[in-house]
Coordinates of C-alpha atoms and ligand atoms in Angstrom, one line a residue:
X1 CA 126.3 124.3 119.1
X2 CA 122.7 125.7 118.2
X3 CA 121.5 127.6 121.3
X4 CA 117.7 126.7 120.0
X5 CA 116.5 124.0 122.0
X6 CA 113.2 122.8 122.2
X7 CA 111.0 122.4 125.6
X8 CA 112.7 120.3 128.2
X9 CA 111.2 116.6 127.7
X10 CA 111.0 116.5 124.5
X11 CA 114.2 115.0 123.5
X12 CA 113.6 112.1 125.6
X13 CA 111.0 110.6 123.3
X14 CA 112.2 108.1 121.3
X15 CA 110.5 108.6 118.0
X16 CA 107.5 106.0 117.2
X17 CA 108.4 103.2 115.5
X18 CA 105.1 101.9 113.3
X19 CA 104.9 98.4 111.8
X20 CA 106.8 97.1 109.0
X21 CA 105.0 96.9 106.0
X22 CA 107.9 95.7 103.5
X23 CA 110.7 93.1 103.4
X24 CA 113.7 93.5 101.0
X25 CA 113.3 91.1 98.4
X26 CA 110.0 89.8 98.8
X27 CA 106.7 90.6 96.5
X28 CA 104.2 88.5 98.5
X29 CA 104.2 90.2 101.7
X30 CA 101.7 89.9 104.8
X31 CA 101.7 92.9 106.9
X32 CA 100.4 91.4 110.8
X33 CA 102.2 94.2 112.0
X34 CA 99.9 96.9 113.3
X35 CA 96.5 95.8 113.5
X36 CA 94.6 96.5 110.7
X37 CA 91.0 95.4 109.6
X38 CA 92.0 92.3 107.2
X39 CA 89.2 92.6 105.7
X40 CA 89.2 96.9 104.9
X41 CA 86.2 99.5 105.7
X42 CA 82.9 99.3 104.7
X43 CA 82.0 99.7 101.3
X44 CA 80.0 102.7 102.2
X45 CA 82.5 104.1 104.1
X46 CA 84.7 104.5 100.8
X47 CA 81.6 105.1 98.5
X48 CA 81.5 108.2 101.2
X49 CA 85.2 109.5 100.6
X50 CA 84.8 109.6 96.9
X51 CA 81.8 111.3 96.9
X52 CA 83.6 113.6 99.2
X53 CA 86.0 114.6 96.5
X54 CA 83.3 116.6 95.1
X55 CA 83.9 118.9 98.1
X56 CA 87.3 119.6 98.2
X57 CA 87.3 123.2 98.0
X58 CA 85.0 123.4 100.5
X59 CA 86.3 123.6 104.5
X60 CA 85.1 121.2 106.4
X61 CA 82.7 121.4 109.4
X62 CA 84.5 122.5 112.7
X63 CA 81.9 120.9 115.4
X64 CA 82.0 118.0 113.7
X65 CA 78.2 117.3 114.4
X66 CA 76.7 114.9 112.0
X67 CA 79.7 112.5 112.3
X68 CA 79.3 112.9 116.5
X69 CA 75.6 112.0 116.1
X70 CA 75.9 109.0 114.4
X71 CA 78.5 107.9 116.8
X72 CA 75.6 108.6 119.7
X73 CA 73.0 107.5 117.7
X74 CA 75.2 103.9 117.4
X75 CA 76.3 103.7 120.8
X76 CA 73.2 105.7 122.8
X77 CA 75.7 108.7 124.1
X78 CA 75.3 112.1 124.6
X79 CA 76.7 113.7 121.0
X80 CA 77.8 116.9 123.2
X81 CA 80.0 114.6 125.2
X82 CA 81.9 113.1 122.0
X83 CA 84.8 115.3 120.4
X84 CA 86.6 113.8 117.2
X85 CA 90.3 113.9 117.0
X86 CA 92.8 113.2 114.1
X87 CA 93.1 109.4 115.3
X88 CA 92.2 108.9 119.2
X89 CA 96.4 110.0 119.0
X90 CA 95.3 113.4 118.8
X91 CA 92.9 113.2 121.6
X92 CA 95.7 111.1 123.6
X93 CA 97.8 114.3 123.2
X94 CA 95.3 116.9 123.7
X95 CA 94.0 115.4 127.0
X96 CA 98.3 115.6 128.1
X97 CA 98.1 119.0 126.7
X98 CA 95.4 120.1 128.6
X99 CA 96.1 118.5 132.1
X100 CA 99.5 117.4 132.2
X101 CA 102.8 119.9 132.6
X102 CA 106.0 120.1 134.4
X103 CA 106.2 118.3 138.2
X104 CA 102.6 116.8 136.5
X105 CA 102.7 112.8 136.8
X106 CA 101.3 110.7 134.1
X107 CA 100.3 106.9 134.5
X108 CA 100.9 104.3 132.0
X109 CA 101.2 100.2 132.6
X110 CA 104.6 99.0 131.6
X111 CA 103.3 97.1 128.5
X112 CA 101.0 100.0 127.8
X113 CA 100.7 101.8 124.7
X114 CA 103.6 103.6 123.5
X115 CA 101.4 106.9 123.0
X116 CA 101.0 107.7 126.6
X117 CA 104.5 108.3 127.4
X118 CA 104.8 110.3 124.3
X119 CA 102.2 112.4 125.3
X120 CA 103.6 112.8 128.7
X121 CA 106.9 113.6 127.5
X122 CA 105.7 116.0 125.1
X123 CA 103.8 118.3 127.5
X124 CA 106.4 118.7 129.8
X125 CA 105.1 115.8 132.4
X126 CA 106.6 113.3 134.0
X127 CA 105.5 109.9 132.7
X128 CA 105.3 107.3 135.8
X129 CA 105.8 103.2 134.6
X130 CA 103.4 100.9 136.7
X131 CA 103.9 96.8 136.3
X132 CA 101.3 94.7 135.6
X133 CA 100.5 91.4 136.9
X134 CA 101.0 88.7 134.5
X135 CA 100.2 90.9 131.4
X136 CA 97.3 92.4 132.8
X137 CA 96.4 96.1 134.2
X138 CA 97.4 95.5 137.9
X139 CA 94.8 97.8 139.5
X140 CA 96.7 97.7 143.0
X141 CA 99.7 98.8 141.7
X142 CA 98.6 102.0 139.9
X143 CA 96.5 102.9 143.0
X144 CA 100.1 102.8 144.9
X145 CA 102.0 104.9 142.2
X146 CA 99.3 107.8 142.6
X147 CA 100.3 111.2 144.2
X148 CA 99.6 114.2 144.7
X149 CA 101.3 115.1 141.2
X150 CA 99.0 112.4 139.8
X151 CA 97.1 114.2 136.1
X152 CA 96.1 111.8 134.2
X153 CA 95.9 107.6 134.5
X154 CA 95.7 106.1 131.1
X155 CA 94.8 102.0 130.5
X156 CA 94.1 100.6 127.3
X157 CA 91.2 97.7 127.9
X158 CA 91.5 95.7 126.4
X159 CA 95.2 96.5 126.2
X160 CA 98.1 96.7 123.2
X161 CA 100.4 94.7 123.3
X162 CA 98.9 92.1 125.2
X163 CA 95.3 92.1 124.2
X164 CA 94.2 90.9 128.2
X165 CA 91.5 93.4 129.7
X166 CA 90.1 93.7 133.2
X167 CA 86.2 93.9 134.2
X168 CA 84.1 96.3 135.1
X169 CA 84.2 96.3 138.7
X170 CA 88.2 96.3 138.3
X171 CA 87.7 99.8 136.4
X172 CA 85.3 101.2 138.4
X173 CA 87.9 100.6 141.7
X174 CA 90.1 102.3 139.8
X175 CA 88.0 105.0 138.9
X176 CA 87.0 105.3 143.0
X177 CA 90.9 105.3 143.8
X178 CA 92.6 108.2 142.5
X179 CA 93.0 111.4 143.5
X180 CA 90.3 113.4 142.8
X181 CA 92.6 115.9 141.0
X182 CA 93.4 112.9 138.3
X183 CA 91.5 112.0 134.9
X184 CA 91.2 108.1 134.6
X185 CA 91.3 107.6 130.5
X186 CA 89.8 104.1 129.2
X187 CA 91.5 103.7 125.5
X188 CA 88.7 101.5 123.8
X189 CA 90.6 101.4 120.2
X190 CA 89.7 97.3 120.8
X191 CA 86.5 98.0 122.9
X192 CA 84.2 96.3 119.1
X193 CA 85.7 93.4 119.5
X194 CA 84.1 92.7 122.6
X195 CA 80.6 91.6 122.1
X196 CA 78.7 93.8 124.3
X197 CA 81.2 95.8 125.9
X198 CA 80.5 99.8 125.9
X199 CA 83.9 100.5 126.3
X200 CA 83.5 102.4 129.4
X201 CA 81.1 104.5 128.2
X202 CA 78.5 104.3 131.3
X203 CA 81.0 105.1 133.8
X204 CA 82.0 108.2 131.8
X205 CA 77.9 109.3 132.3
X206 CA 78.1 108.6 136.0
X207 CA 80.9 110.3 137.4
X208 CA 83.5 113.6 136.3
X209 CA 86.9 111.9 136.1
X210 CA 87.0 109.2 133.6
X211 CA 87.1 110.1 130.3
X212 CA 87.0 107.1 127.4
X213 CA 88.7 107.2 124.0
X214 CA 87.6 105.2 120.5
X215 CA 89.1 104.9 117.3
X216 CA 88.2 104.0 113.5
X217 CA 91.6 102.7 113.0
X218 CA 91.1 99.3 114.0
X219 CA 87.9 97.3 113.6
X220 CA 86.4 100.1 111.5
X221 CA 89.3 99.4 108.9
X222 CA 90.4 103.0 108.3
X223 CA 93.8 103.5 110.3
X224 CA 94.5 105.6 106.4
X225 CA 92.1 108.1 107.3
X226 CA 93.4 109.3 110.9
X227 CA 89.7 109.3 112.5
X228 CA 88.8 108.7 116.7
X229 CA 86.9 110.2 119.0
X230 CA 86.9 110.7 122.7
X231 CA 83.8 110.8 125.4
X232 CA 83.8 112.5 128.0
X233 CA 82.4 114.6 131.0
X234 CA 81.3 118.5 129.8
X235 CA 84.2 120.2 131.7
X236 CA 86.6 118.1 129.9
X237 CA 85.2 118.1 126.6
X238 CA 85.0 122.5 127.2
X239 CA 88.6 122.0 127.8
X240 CA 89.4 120.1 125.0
X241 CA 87.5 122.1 122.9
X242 CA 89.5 125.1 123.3
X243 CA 92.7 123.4 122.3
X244 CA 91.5 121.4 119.4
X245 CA 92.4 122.4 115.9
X246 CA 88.8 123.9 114.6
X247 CA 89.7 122.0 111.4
X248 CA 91.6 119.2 112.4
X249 CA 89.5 116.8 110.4
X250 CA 89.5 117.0 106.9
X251 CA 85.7 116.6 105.1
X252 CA 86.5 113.5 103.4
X253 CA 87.5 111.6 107.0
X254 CA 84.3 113.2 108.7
X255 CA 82.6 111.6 105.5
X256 CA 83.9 108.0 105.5
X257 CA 83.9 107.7 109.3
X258 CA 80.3 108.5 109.5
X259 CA 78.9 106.2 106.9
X260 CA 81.5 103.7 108.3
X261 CA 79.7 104.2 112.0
X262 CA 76.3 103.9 110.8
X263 CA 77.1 100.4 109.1
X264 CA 77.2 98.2 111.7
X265 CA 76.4 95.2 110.0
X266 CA 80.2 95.4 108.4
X267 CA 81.2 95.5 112.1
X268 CA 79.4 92.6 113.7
X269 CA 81.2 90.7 110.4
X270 CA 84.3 91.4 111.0
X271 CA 83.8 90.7 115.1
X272 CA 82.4 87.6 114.2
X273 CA 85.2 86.5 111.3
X274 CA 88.5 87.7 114.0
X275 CA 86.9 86.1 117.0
X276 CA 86.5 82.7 114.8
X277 CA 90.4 83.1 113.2
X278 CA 91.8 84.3 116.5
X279 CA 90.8 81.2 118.4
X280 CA 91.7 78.9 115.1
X281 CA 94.9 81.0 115.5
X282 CA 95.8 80.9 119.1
X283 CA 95.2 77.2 119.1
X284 CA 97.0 76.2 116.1
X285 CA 100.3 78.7 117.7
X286 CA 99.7 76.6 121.3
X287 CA 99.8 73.4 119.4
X288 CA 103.0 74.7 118.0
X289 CA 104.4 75.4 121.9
X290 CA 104.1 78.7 121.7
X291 CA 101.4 80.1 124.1
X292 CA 99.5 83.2 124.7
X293 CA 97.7 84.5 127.0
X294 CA 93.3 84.7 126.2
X295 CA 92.8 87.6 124.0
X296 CA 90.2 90.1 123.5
X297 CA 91.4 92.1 120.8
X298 CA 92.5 91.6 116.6
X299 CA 96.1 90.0 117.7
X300 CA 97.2 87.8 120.1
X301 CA 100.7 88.2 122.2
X302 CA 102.6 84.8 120.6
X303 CA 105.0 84.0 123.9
X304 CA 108.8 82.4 123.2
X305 CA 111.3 81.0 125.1
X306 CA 113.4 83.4 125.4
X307 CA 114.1 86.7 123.6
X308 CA 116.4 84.9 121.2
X309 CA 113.6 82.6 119.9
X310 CA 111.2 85.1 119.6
X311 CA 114.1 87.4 117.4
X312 CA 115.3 84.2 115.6
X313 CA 111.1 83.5 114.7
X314 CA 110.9 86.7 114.2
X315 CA 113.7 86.5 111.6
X316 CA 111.9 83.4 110.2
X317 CA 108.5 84.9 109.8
X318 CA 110.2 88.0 107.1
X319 CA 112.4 85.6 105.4
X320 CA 108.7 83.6 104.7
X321 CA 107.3 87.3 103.9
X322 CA 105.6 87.6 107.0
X323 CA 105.5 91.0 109.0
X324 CA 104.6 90.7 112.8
X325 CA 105.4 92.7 115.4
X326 CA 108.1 92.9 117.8
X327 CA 107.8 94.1 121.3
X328 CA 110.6 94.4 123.2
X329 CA 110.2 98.0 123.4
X330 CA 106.9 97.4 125.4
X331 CA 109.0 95.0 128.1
X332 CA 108.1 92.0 126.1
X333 CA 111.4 90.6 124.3
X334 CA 110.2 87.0 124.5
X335 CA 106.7 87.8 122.8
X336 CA 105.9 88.7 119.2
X337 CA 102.4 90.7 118.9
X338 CA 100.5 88.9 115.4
X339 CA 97.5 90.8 114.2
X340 CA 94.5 88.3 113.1
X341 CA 94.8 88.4 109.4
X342 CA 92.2 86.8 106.7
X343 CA 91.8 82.9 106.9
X344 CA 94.8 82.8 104.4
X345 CA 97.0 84.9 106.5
X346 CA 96.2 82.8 109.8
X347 CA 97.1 79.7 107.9
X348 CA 100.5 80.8 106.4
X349 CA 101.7 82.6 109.6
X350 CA 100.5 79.0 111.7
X351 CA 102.4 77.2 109.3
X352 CA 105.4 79.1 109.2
X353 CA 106.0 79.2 113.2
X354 CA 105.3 75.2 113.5
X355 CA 107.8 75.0 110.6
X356 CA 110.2 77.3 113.0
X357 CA 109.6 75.0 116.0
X358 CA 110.3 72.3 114.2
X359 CA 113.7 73.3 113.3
X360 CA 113.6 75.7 110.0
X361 CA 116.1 78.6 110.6
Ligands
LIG401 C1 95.8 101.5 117.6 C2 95.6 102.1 118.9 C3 95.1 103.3 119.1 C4 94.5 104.0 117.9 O1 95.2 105.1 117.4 P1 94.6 106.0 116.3 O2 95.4 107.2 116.5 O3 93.2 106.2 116.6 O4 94.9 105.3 115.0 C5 94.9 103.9 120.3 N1 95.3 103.2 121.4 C6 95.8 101.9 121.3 C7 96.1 101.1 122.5 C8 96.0 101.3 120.1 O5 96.5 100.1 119.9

């Protein structure tokens, strides 16, 4: 037996699991699996990456500042508040770095995104599972589970897996609630696809404890690239700073994920196109019997049955080519997540679930 052992918590993480994106035996495959941008990045996005291959010997910049002020120049922020992160993963794990450690606490929801526990674990904390109320952040119950070992309180909203967010007001109580000792962190990586909504990004100016996170994985259509970025008050951005890898994005991503910011018009599109196919969706799945609950995001949370249906049409879906996601590990056996493909997609994986409910096995 190896006497090398690594830092307690750590082997309690169960590794991440991502989506599927093959099925034995089958050519014409449709990954719904993990949320990606049917419809790809902006042409000048990748126009921006090849042109960046040009540069390769080159390192790239470590403040990161002409992709942080397009993102303020898009979303009126303050570029000294943003700091970019190898996917808003990396500033996930930097912000449990930096304020989470052992007899720390760590709030997540119990269908909350698998990241934050990770995080947790991985910094020596103590992650802390708080229910929600009908598949919806439960703003009661995370007040209760605070202590005095209460770090950090993360909420995705709108949430993964279950695409239901709370308002304003709801964050803001939240926000008031905790102890002052605790960061509140809003995950945005579905904040675009809600016309209008900043994300969290005004609270973040008016007080010191709630820091929000972004990404260009999802509606930006480069999860390939590993781009997010977090904003936050001054004394946590100094913090993060001082942690961050001074080259943790390569030039290439800074590249692409500034042109890709600065075309909006590629982004109100694809709002526009998943909010159209996700109600055509969601109806078309209710019409079937299978339900779900309104969603704000790029999938919707298909609900079975039972756990045994939603396995069984799961089982259906690949043996049709179709990838969706499973979600038991999030507490939700009887759901399957479905990420809002292209028309075509939408179509094939409505079809295929009516044809399931209708007794194809
Ligand atoms: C997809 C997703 C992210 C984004 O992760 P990246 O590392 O930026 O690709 C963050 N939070 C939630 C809830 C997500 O679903």
């Amino acid at each position: 037996m190896t006497k090398i052992t690594p830092q307690p918590g750590i082997l309690d993480i169960a590794p991440y699991v991502g989506g599927a994106s093959h099925v034995a035996g089958q050519t014409d495959v449709v990954k719904l699996s993990s949320n990606e941008n049917p419809f790809g990045p902006s042409e000048a996005a990748v126009e921006a990456f090849r042109r960046a291959a040009f540069d390769l010997h080159r390192y790239p910049s470590t403040d990161h500042a002409a992709l942080r002020k397009a993102i303020a120049e898009v979303h009126g922020l303050e570029a000294s508040r943003i700091i970019c992160g190898v996917g808003s993963d990396e500033i996930l794990h930097l912000l449990c770095q930096a304020y989470a450690g052992p007899g720390d606490e760590v709030i997540h929801t119990e269908h909350g995104f698998a990241i934050y526990r990770i995080g947790a674990l991985a910094a020596g904390a103590t992650p802390v599972e708080v229910p929600e109320k009908d598949r919806t952040t439960d703003v009661d119950a995370i007040l209760a589970a605070c202590t005095k070992a209460t770090k950090l309180v993360f909420i995705a909203n709108p949430n993964n897996p279950t695409g239901t967010m709370i308002g304003a007001d709801e964050v803001q109580r939240l926000a008031d609630g905790i102890p002052d000792t605790a960061l509140l962190v809003l995950d945005g990586a579905y904040a675009e696809y809600v016309e209008g909504f900043d994300g969290g990004a005004a609270l973040v100016d008016q007080r010191d404890n709630v820091v929000m996170t972004r990404t260009f994985s999802k509606i930006y259509g480069l999860g390939g690239l590993r781009v997010g970025w977090g904003y936050a008050p001054d004394h946590v951005i100094d913090v993060l700073n001082r942690i961050r890898g001074p080259f943790n994005l390569s030039g290439p991503a800074l590249a692409a994920a500034e042109a890709a910011v600065k075309d909006q018009p590629w982004v109100e599109k694809c709002r526009a196109d998943n909010t159209r196919l996700r109600a055509w969706l969601a109806d078309s799945l209710a019409a079937h019997g299978v339900p779900s609950d309104p969603s704000e995001t790029n999938f919707i949370l298909a609900r079975f049955d039972s756990a045994d249906e939603a396995a069984a049409c799961n089982d259906y879906l690949l043996s049709q080519g179709l990838i969706v996601r499973m979600v038991a590990g999030y507490n939700l056996p009887e759901c399957l997540r479905i990420t809002v493909g292209d028309e075509a997609s939408c179509r094939r994986v409505a079809y295929a679930i009516g044809q399931f409910k209708g007794g194809a096995r």
